[in-house]
mmCIF file of C-alpha atoms and ligand atoms in Angstrom:
data_model
loop_
_atom_site.group_PDB
_atom_site.id
_atom_site.type_symbol
_atom_site.label_atom_id
_atom_site.label_comp_id
_atom_site.label_asym_id
_atom_site.label_seq_id
_atom_site.Cartn_x
_atom_site.Cartn_y
_atom_site.Cartn_z
ATOM 1 C CA UNK A 1 -0.018 0.271 -0.149
ATOM 2 C CA UNK A 2 1.134 3.383 -0.978
ATOM 3 C CA UNK A 3 1.819 5.906 1.720
ATOM 4 C CA UNK A 4 3.103 9.019 2.583
ATOM 5 C CA UNK A 5 5.034 9.560 6.125
ATOM 6 C CA UNK A 6 3.533 12.870 7.560
ATOM 7 C CA UNK A 7 5.993 12.881 10.780
ATOM 8 C CA UNK A 8 8.022 10.653 13.008
ATOM 9 C CA UNK A 9 7.307 10.912 16.498
ATOM 10 C CA UNK A 10 8.197 9.094 19.914
ATOM 11 C CA UNK A 11 4.932 7.739 21.633
ATOM 12 C CA UNK A 12 3.906 4.559 22.976
ATOM 13 C CA UNK A 13 3.466 2.129 20.489
ATOM 14 C CA UNK A 14 0.617 -0.366 20.998
ATOM 15 C CA UNK A 15 1.933 -2.984 18.648
ATOM 16 C CA UNK A 16 5.364 -3.679 20.761
ATOM 17 C CA UNK A 17 4.148 -2.204 23.923
ATOM 18 C CA UNK A 18 6.729 0.077 24.548
ATOM 19 C CA UNK A 19 7.716 3.783 23.720
ATOM 20 C CA UNK A 20 9.733 4.503 20.840
ATOM 21 C CA UNK A 21 9.396 6.282 17.787
ATOM 22 C CA UNK A 22 6.853 5.770 15.249
ATOM 23 C CA UNK A 23 5.722 7.271 11.814
ATOM 24 C CA UNK A 24 2.279 9.106 11.284
ATOM 25 C CA UNK A 25 1.164 7.816 7.909
ATOM 26 C CA UNK A 26 -1.514 8.923 5.280
ATOM 27 C CA UNK A 27 -2.787 6.778 2.430
ATOM 28 C CA UNK A 28 -5.639 6.628 0.047
ATOM 29 C CA UNK A 29 -8.888 4.713 1.381
ATOM 30 C CA UNK A 30 -12.228 4.331 0.251
ATOM 31 C CA UNK A 31 -15.299 4.163 2.493
ATOM 32 C CA UNK A 32 -18.719 3.561 1.751
ATOM 33 C CA UNK A 33 -21.369 5.934 2.698
ATOM 34 C CA UNK A 34 -24.934 6.183 1.880
ATOM 35 C CA UNK A 35 -24.224 3.521 -1.018
ATOM 36 C CA UNK A 36 -21.267 5.201 -2.688
ATOM 37 C CA UNK A 37 -17.649 4.249 -2.793
ATOM 38 C CA UNK A 38 -16.032 7.640 -1.053
ATOM 39 C CA UNK A 39 -12.060 8.365 -1.619
ATOM 40 C CA UNK A 40 -10.373 9.948 1.408
ATOM 41 C CA UNK A 41 -7.053 10.221 2.942
ATOM 42 C CA UNK A 42 -6.686 8.006 5.757
ATOM 43 C CA UNK A 43 -4.357 8.564 8.634
ATOM 44 C CA UNK A 44 -2.494 6.236 11.068
ATOM 45 C CA UNK A 45 0.595 5.520 13.022
ATOM 46 C CA UNK A 46 2.760 2.626 12.041
ATOM 47 C CA UNK A 47 5.552 0.760 13.918
ATOM 48 C CA UNK A 48 8.560 0.522 11.817
ATOM 49 C CA UNK A 49 9.710 -2.306 14.152
ATOM 50 C CA UNK A 50 7.437 -4.919 13.033
ATOM 51 C CA UNK A 51 6.921 -6.096 9.383
ATOM 52 C CA UNK A 52 3.349 -7.041 9.222
ATOM 53 C CA UNK A 53 0.134 -5.609 10.817
ATOM 54 C CA UNK A 54 1.923 -2.719 12.448
ATOM 55 C CA UNK A 55 -0.579 -0.068 11.822
ATOM 56 C CA UNK A 56 -2.518 1.422 14.966
ATOM 57 C CA UNK A 57 -4.777 4.284 15.740
ATOM 58 C CA UNK A 58 -4.912 6.131 18.889
ATOM 59 C CA UNK A 59 -7.792 8.424 20.773
ATOM 60 C CA UNK A 60 -10.394 9.598 18.078
ATOM 61 C CA UNK A 61 -8.216 8.862 14.998
ATOM 62 C CA UNK A 62 -10.979 6.468 13.444
ATOM 63 C CA UNK A 63 -13.580 8.930 14.189
ATOM 64 C CA UNK A 64 -11.402 11.319 12.367
ATOM 65 C CA UNK A 65 -10.863 9.197 9.431
ATOM 66 C CA UNK A 66 -14.483 8.747 9.171
ATOM 67 C CA UNK A 67 -15.290 12.539 9.568
ATOM 68 C CA UNK A 68 -12.755 12.857 6.595
ATOM 69 C CA UNK A 69 -14.628 10.361 3.801
ATOM 70 C CA UNK A 70 -17.945 11.979 5.217
ATOM 71 C CA UNK A 71 -16.686 15.686 4.399
ATOM 72 C CA UNK A 72 -15.412 14.457 1.162
ATOM 73 C CA UNK A 73 -18.986 13.213 0.403
ATOM 74 C CA UNK A 74 -20.313 16.547 1.765
ATOM 75 C CA UNK A 75 -17.660 18.081 -0.898
ATOM 76 C CA UNK A 76 -18.942 15.878 -4.003
ATOM 77 C CA UNK A 77 -22.311 16.715 -2.913
ATOM 78 C CA UNK A 78 -21.699 20.128 -2.508
ATOM 79 C CA UNK A 79 -22.700 20.170 1.205
ATOM 80 C CA UNK A 80 -20.984 22.186 3.791
ATOM 81 C CA UNK A 81 -18.139 20.420 5.390
ATOM 82 C CA UNK A 82 -18.505 19.706 9.399
ATOM 83 C CA UNK A 83 -15.649 22.392 9.518
ATOM 84 C CA UNK A 84 -17.781 25.091 7.555
ATOM 85 C CA UNK A 85 -20.496 24.587 9.912
ATOM 86 C CA UNK A 86 -18.461 24.999 12.930
ATOM 87 C CA UNK A 87 -16.569 28.016 11.511
ATOM 88 C CA UNK A 88 -19.986 29.705 10.548
ATOM 89 C CA UNK A 89 -21.152 28.791 13.937
ATOM 90 C CA UNK A 90 -18.112 30.183 15.584
ATOM 91 C CA UNK A 91 -18.451 33.288 13.314
ATOM 92 C CA UNK A 92 -21.889 34.224 15.050
ATOM 93 C CA UNK A 93 -19.726 33.309 18.639
ATOM 94 C CA UNK A 94 -22.606 30.760 19.263
ATOM 95 C CA UNK A 95 -22.579 27.301 21.092
ATOM 96 C CA UNK A 96 -23.518 24.198 19.298
ATOM 97 C CA UNK A 97 -26.526 23.964 21.344
ATOM 98 C CA UNK A 98 -27.317 27.816 20.659
ATOM 99 C CA UNK A 99 -26.970 27.199 17.107
ATOM 100 C CA UNK A 100 -29.249 24.591 16.911
ATOM 101 C CA UNK A 101 -32.052 26.122 18.775
ATOM 102 C CA UNK A 102 -32.008 29.067 17.030
ATOM 103 C CA UNK A 103 -32.355 27.291 13.722
ATOM 104 C CA UNK A 104 -35.130 25.331 15.227
ATOM 105 C CA UNK A 105 -33.283 22.264 15.324
ATOM 106 C CA UNK A 106 -33.036 19.505 18.311
ATOM 107 C CA UNK A 107 -30.275 20.789 20.613
ATOM 108 C CA UNK A 108 -27.745 18.356 19.780
ATOM 109 C CA UNK A 109 -27.838 18.579 16.013
ATOM 110 C CA UNK A 110 -25.491 21.092 15.445
ATOM 111 C CA UNK A 111 -22.974 18.868 17.619
ATOM 112 C CA UNK A 112 -23.820 16.020 15.151
ATOM 113 C CA UNK A 113 -23.211 17.664 12.030
ATOM 114 C CA UNK A 114 -20.005 18.907 13.088
ATOM 115 C CA UNK A 115 -19.043 15.513 14.477
ATOM 116 C CA UNK A 116 -20.477 12.759 12.710
ATOM 117 C CA UNK A 117 -23.717 13.204 10.837
ATOM 118 C CA UNK A 118 -24.014 14.296 7.130
ATOM 119 C CA UNK A 119 -26.802 17.060 7.212
ATOM 120 C CA UNK A 120 -29.808 17.180 4.965
ATOM 121 C CA UNK A 121 -29.999 19.320 1.964
ATOM 122 C CA UNK A 122 -32.815 21.509 3.482
ATOM 123 C CA UNK A 123 -30.722 21.811 6.803
ATOM 124 C CA UNK A 124 -27.599 22.553 4.383
ATOM 125 C CA UNK A 125 -29.648 25.488 2.886
ATOM 126 C CA UNK A 126 -30.912 26.735 5.754
ATOM 127 C CA UNK A 127 -27.222 26.824 7.531
ATOM 128 C CA UNK A 128 -25.803 28.584 4.342
ATOM 129 C CA UNK A 129 -28.843 31.013 4.039
ATOM 130 C CA UNK A 130 -28.363 32.169 7.750
ATOM 131 C CA UNK A 131 -24.675 32.627 6.696
ATOM 132 C CA UNK A 132 -25.191 34.956 3.718
ATOM 133 C CA UNK A 133 -27.907 36.785 5.593
ATOM 134 C CA UNK A 134 -27.287 37.332 9.084
ATOM 135 C CA UNK A 135 -30.104 39.732 9.526
ATOM 136 C CA UNK A 136 -32.651 36.259 9.061
ATOM 137 C CA UNK A 137 -30.415 34.613 11.973
ATOM 138 C CA UNK A 138 -31.463 38.132 14.088
ATOM 139 C CA UNK A 139 -34.889 37.333 12.798
ATOM 140 C CA UNK A 140 -34.653 33.543 13.477
ATOM 141 C CA UNK A 141 -33.326 34.546 17.194
ATOM 142 C CA UNK A 142 -36.122 37.111 18.009
ATOM 143 C CA UNK A 143 -38.574 33.578 17.325
ATOM 144 C CA UNK A 144 -36.765 31.715 20.064
ATOM 145 C CA UNK A 145 -35.849 34.672 22.578
ATOM 146 C CA UNK A 146 -38.166 32.674 25.389
ATOM 147 C CA UNK A 147 -35.205 29.899 24.931
ATOM 148 C CA UNK A 148 -32.400 32.093 26.214
ATOM 149 C CA UNK A 149 -31.759 33.858 29.555
ATOM 150 C CA UNK A 150 -32.565 37.289 28.918
ATOM 151 C CA UNK A 151 -28.604 38.099 29.248
ATOM 152 C CA UNK A 152 -27.876 35.958 26.812
ATOM 153 C CA UNK A 153 -30.192 36.845 24.288
ATOM 154 C CA UNK A 154 -29.081 40.289 24.285
ATOM 155 C CA UNK A 155 -25.544 39.381 24.241
ATOM 156 C CA UNK A 156 -26.125 37.211 21.010
ATOM 157 C CA UNK A 157 -28.253 39.650 19.186
ATOM 158 C CA UNK A 158 -25.281 42.361 19.955
ATOM 159 C CA UNK A 159 -22.649 39.895 18.310
ATOM 160 C CA UNK A 160 -24.867 39.368 15.332
ATOM 161 C CA UNK A 161 -25.433 43.118 15.264
ATOM 162 C CA UNK A 162 -22.061 44.038 15.201
ATOM 163 C CA UNK A 163 -20.923 41.456 12.493
ATOM 164 C CA UNK A 164 -23.205 43.477 10.202
ATOM 165 C CA UNK A 165 -22.336 46.984 11.145
ATOM 166 C CA UNK A 166 -18.569 46.099 10.867
ATOM 167 C CA UNK A 167 -18.715 44.617 7.440
ATOM 168 C CA UNK A 168 -17.052 41.528 8.879
ATOM 169 C CA UNK A 169 -19.235 39.219 6.861
ATOM 170 C CA UNK A 170 -18.106 35.972 5.216
ATOM 171 C CA UNK A 171 -17.422 36.493 1.363
ATOM 172 C CA UNK A 172 -20.506 34.712 0.626
ATOM 173 C CA UNK A 173 -22.549 37.929 2.539
ATOM 174 C CA UNK A 174 -20.570 40.393 0.462
ATOM 175 C CA UNK A 175 -21.705 38.746 -2.671
ATOM 176 C CA UNK A 176 -25.067 38.989 -1.687
ATOM 177 C CA UNK A 177 -24.501 42.623 -0.621
ATOM 178 C CA UNK A 178 -23.117 43.049 -4.376
ATOM 179 C CA UNK A 179 -26.790 41.450 -5.439
ATOM 180 C CA UNK A 180 -28.301 43.721 -3.156
ATOM 181 C CA UNK A 181 -26.490 47.177 -4.940
ATOM 182 C CA UNK A 182 -27.477 45.608 -8.366
ATOM 183 C CA UNK A 183 -31.064 44.942 -7.707
ATOM 184 C CA UNK A 184 -32.143 48.408 -9.380
ATOM 185 C CA UNK A 185 -30.056 47.783 -12.514
ATOM 186 C CA UNK A 186 -32.470 44.783 -13.367
ATOM 187 C CA UNK A 187 -33.265 46.120 -16.967
ATOM 188 C CA UNK A 188 -30.808 46.577 -19.978
ATOM 189 C CA UNK A 189 -30.361 50.132 -20.273
ATOM 190 C CA UNK A 190 -27.325 52.825 -20.961
ATOM 191 C CA UNK A 191 -26.074 52.284 -17.586
ATOM 192 C CA UNK A 192 -25.308 48.796 -17.560
ATOM 193 C CA UNK A 193 -24.622 48.643 -21.361
ATOM 194 C CA UNK A 194 -27.555 46.546 -22.153
ATOM 195 C CA UNK A 195 -26.617 43.834 -19.818
ATOM 196 C CA UNK A 196 -27.456 42.591 -16.750
ATOM 197 C CA UNK A 197 -25.260 41.818 -14.226
ATOM 198 C CA UNK A 198 -24.434 38.051 -14.015
ATOM 199 C CA UNK A 199 -21.838 37.344 -10.803
ATOM 200 C CA UNK A 200 -20.875 33.953 -12.167
ATOM 201 C CA UNK A 201 -20.176 35.545 -15.410
ATOM 202 C CA UNK A 202 -18.201 38.657 -13.607
ATOM 203 C CA UNK A 203 -16.306 36.063 -11.312
ATOM 204 C CA UNK A 204 -15.187 33.779 -14.497
ATOM 205 C CA UNK A 205 -14.235 37.414 -16.364
ATOM 206 C CA UNK A 206 -12.441 38.494 -13.657
ATOM 207 C CA UNK A 207 -10.445 35.065 -13.079
ATOM 208 C CA UNK A 208 -9.523 35.303 -16.858
ATOM 209 C CA UNK A 209 -7.790 38.905 -16.418
ATOM 210 C CA UNK A 210 -6.039 38.029 -13.349
ATOM 211 C CA UNK A 211 -4.840 34.527 -15.453
ATOM 212 C CA UNK A 212 -3.911 36.841 -18.294
ATOM 213 C CA UNK A 213 -2.011 39.321 -16.286
ATOM 214 C CA UNK A 214 -0.361 36.487 -14.206
ATOM 215 C CA UNK A 215 0.838 35.070 -17.418
ATOM 216 C CA UNK A 216 2.606 38.390 -18.351
ATOM 217 C CA UNK A 217 4.085 38.218 -14.668
ATOM 218 C CA UNK A 218 2.356 41.235 -13.492
ATOM 219 C CA UNK A 219 0.807 41.386 -9.941
ATOM 220 C CA UNK A 220 -2.944 42.842 -10.615
ATOM 221 C CA UNK A 221 -3.840 45.676 -8.151
ATOM 222 C CA UNK A 222 -7.320 46.319 -7.451
ATOM 223 C CA UNK A 223 -7.432 49.805 -8.751
ATOM 224 C CA UNK A 224 -6.121 48.431 -12.145
ATOM 225 C CA UNK A 225 -8.441 45.648 -12.152
ATOM 226 C CA UNK A 226 -11.547 47.954 -11.707
ATOM 227 C CA UNK A 227 -10.134 50.527 -14.948
ATOM 228 C CA UNK A 228 -9.563 47.254 -17.221
ATOM 229 C CA UNK A 229 -13.396 46.240 -16.218
ATOM 230 C CA UNK A 230 -14.290 49.805 -17.335
ATOM 231 C CA UNK A 231 -12.505 49.885 -20.537
ATOM 232 C CA UNK A 232 -13.630 45.941 -21.305
ATOM 233 C CA UNK A 233 -17.283 46.825 -21.083
ATOM 234 C CA UNK A 234 -16.979 50.353 -22.641
ATOM 235 C CA UNK A 235 -14.883 48.893 -25.645
ATOM 236 C CA UNK A 236 -17.450 46.106 -25.791
ATOM 237 C CA UNK A 237 -20.319 48.187 -25.936
ATOM 238 C CA UNK A 238 -18.664 50.648 -28.707
ATOM 239 C CA UNK A 239 -18.196 47.657 -30.945
ATOM 240 C CA UNK A 240 -21.341 45.300 -30.039
ATOM 241 C CA UNK A 241 -23.892 47.559 -28.207
ATOM 242 C CA UNK A 242 -23.909 45.504 -25.114
ATOM 243 C CA UNK A 243 -21.167 45.389 -21.709
ATOM 244 C CA UNK A 244 -19.464 42.318 -20.709
ATOM 245 C CA UNK A 245 -19.980 42.253 -17.301
ATOM 246 C CA UNK A 246 -23.084 44.353 -16.616
ATOM 247 C CA UNK A 247 -21.425 46.314 -14.183
ATOM 248 C CA UNK A 248 -22.620 49.826 -13.806
ATOM 249 C CA UNK A 249 -19.683 52.734 -13.594
ATOM 250 C CA UNK A 250 -19.745 55.586 -11.449
ATOM 251 C CA UNK A 251 -17.370 58.718 -12.324
ATOM 252 C CA UNK A 252 -14.826 58.956 -9.031
ATOM 253 C CA UNK A 253 -11.763 61.420 -9.006
ATOM 254 C CA UNK A 254 -9.301 58.843 -10.369
ATOM 255 C CA UNK A 255 -11.317 57.524 -12.880
ATOM 256 C CA UNK A 256 -14.501 54.954 -13.650
ATOM 257 C CA UNK A 257 -15.211 52.686 -10.565
ATOM 258 C CA UNK A 258 -17.891 50.223 -10.423
ATOM 259 C CA UNK A 259 -20.982 50.131 -7.926
ATOM 260 C CA UNK A 260 -19.954 47.426 -5.735
ATOM 261 C CA UNK A 261 -15.994 47.141 -6.085
ATOM 262 C CA UNK A 262 -15.377 46.355 -2.498
ATOM 263 C CA UNK A 263 -17.539 43.575 -2.940
ATOM 264 C CA UNK A 264 -16.219 42.338 -6.295
ATOM 265 C CA UNK A 265 -13.165 41.504 -4.295
ATOM 266 C CA UNK A 266 -14.807 38.755 -2.463
ATOM 267 C CA UNK A 267 -15.533 36.912 -5.589
ATOM 268 C CA UNK A 268 -14.724 33.134 -5.004
ATOM 269 C CA UNK A 269 -12.374 32.839 -8.203
ATOM 270 C CA UNK A 270 -9.657 35.367 -6.671
ATOM 271 C CA UNK A 271 -8.194 35.795 -3.532
ATOM 272 C CA UNK A 272 -6.867 38.955 -2.300
ATOM 273 C CA UNK A 273 -3.983 40.525 -0.351
ATOM 274 C CA UNK A 274 -4.508 43.398 1.589
ATOM 275 C CA UNK A 275 -1.069 45.408 2.016
ATOM 276 C CA UNK A 276 -0.850 48.543 4.164
ATOM 277 C CA UNK A 277 0.986 51.181 2.426
ATOM 278 C CA UNK A 278 0.696 54.084 5.065
ATOM 279 C CA UNK A 279 -1.768 54.496 7.784
ATOM 280 C CA UNK A 280 -5.464 54.592 6.204
ATOM 281 C CA UNK A 281 -3.390 53.370 2.889
ATOM 282 C CA UNK A 282 -3.979 50.269 1.167
ATOM 283 C CA UNK A 283 -2.889 48.204 -1.772
ATOM 284 C CA UNK A 284 -4.939 44.962 -2.697
ATOM 285 C CA UNK A 285 -2.981 42.630 -4.714
ATOM 286 C CA UNK A 286 -5.284 40.067 -6.720
ATOM 287 C CA UNK A 287 -4.580 36.291 -7.164
ATOM 288 C CA UNK A 288 -6.060 33.551 -8.900
ATOM 289 C CA UNK A 289 -7.726 31.041 -6.380
ATOM 290 C CA UNK A 290 -6.140 27.996 -7.286
ATOM 291 C CA UNK A 291 -9.213 25.484 -6.891
ATOM 292 C CA UNK A 292 -10.849 27.779 -9.489
ATOM 293 C CA UNK A 293 -11.084 26.648 -13.321
ATOM 294 C CA UNK A 294 -11.873 29.120 -15.494
ATOM 295 C CA UNK A 295 -14.652 28.344 -17.649
ATOM 296 C CA UNK A 296 -14.743 29.170 -21.835
ATOM 297 C CA UNK A 297 -15.240 32.869 -22.840
ATOM 298 C CA UNK A 298 -16.667 33.658 -25.937
ATOM 299 C CA UNK A 299 -14.210 34.702 -28.710
ATOM 300 C CA UNK A 300 -15.861 38.106 -29.135
ATOM 301 C CA UNK A 301 -15.568 39.049 -25.135
ATOM 302 C CA UNK A 302 -12.023 37.301 -25.068
ATOM 303 C CA UNK A 303 -10.347 39.133 -28.340
ATOM 304 C CA UNK A 304 -11.875 42.475 -26.379
ATOM 305 C CA UNK A 305 -10.234 41.478 -22.998
ATOM 306 C CA UNK A 306 -6.895 40.562 -24.521
ATOM 307 C CA UNK A 307 -6.890 43.950 -26.352
ATOM 308 C CA UNK A 308 -7.478 45.977 -23.282
ATOM 309 C CA UNK A 309 -4.949 43.700 -21.101
ATOM 310 C CA UNK A 310 -2.710 44.357 -24.066
ATOM 311 C CA UNK A 311 -3.115 48.091 -24.138
ATOM 312 C CA UNK A 312 -2.815 49.042 -20.423
ATOM 313 C CA UNK A 313 -0.721 45.860 -19.311
ATOM 314 C CA UNK A 314 2.536 48.134 -18.807
ATOM 315 C CA UNK A 315 0.536 51.062 -17.386
ATOM 316 C CA UNK A 316 0.535 52.174 -13.650
ATOM 317 C CA UNK A 317 -3.097 52.627 -12.068
ATOM 318 C CA UNK A 318 -1.955 56.516 -12.278
ATOM 319 C CA UNK A 319 -1.268 56.476 -15.950
ATOM 320 C CA UNK A 320 -4.629 54.359 -16.819
ATOM 321 C CA UNK A 321 -6.379 57.485 -14.916
ATOM 322 C CA UNK A 322 -4.665 59.994 -16.748
ATOM 323 C CA UNK A 323 -5.781 58.009 -20.099
ATOM 324 C CA UNK A 324 -9.298 57.797 -18.851
ATOM 325 C CA UNK A 325 -9.607 61.360 -18.281
ATOM 326 C CA UNK A 326 -9.435 62.144 -21.762
ATOM 327 C CA UNK A 327 -12.443 60.393 -22.531
ATOM 328 C CA UNK A 328 -15.628 61.781 -23.531
ATOM 329 C CA UNK A 329 -17.303 59.416 -21.243
ATOM 330 C CA UNK A 330 -15.241 61.076 -18.501
ATOM 331 C CA UNK A 331 -15.038 64.422 -19.344
ATOM 332 C CA UNK A 332 -18.906 64.780 -19.971
ATOM 333 C CA UNK A 333 -19.796 63.305 -16.732
ATOM 334 C CA UNK A 334 -19.374 64.762 -13.197
ATOM 335 C CA UNK A 335 -18.222 63.181 -9.819
ATOM 336 C CA UNK A 336 -20.498 60.600 -8.426
ATOM 337 C CA UNK A 337 -22.563 60.705 -11.720
ATOM 338 C CA UNK A 338 -23.026 57.193 -13.238
ATOM 339 C CA UNK A 339 -21.138 56.851 -16.646
ATOM 340 C CA UNK A 340 -23.650 56.286 -19.521
ATOM 341 C CA UNK A 341 -22.646 53.611 -22.005
ATOM 342 C CA UNK A 342 -24.015 55.854 -24.903
ATOM 343 C CA UNK A 343 -20.945 58.090 -24.156
ATOM 344 C CA UNK A 344 -18.471 54.902 -24.763
ATOM 345 C CA UNK A 345 -19.186 55.221 -28.556
ATOM 346 C CA UNK A 346 -16.491 58.111 -29.012
ATOM 347 C CA UNK A 347 -14.121 55.808 -27.025
ATOM 348 C CA UNK A 348 -10.212 56.660 -28.505
ATOM 349 C CA UNK A 349 -9.493 53.777 -30.760
ATOM 350 C CA UNK A 350 -6.659 51.139 -29.557
HETATM 351 ZN ZN1 LIG B 1 6.499 -0.693 17.939
#
């Protein structure tokens, strides 16, 4: 059997009944879950003093292995893993029993999901729903108010309220916010370039831009990405009367900026590194999330994106700003005004 040695450590070996150095190993294994053969990485200790039947487990290792297999089943079926459920609960600073009660489940239900049992699809949706909409969790808490002491009830309420106020939501919640911000732009018009924002498509387009920049060995910064997005949409509108992403752009001091630009950084295809330059000034470096696979992009669209990247690849953010300041779309709009796409018809050729 193939295996990987994770580490060697001195401990009590139950094979030869004495303390010595043993290997912690990991190997591919299969467990049947709900009638499916699920692959997972099994961990166990191994005594190297003996040739055969030399593997053993300690404490909760068996449980850990079963959990690994179950989490793989969950990933395969797009369900939250036990760790993710725990993270969501911890994010709201709730105990397992409290989280269960607020969700209207039996008191030990969440404990089971964090340790052994695979949750039903409906419960999975419920947990994701409160993760993405903490205001709903507040509502649920209100319904279950009587189940908590007065003190604990106000504590929980304050915690959830603070999470909402301090913008410390999960990335998923920021994506919900992005949807909220675009709820009024649900008709094709001059503001969105005859295109309604599709988050999945935006996610893929942004990934493609990051990928292209990476292949040129350029670190993409947030300020540059936002300007590239405008040029991509503007050029597409100029040529085909339709923007690519459906983002709506506002005239800001340093150029066009899409509504929801902060939330865009929470797109699942990318990861963002925040670097402090000086007090209150940050630079956001964007990289591709390694787990993300770029989906096919329409040839017309990829041609435009490539042309825009090619034009601006060696521009610094301030240079793109300067260039943009000479466009009619910028000259003919005022600070904080939405830039209508019709003004991109005179976009300078490149
Ligand atoms: Zn031994």
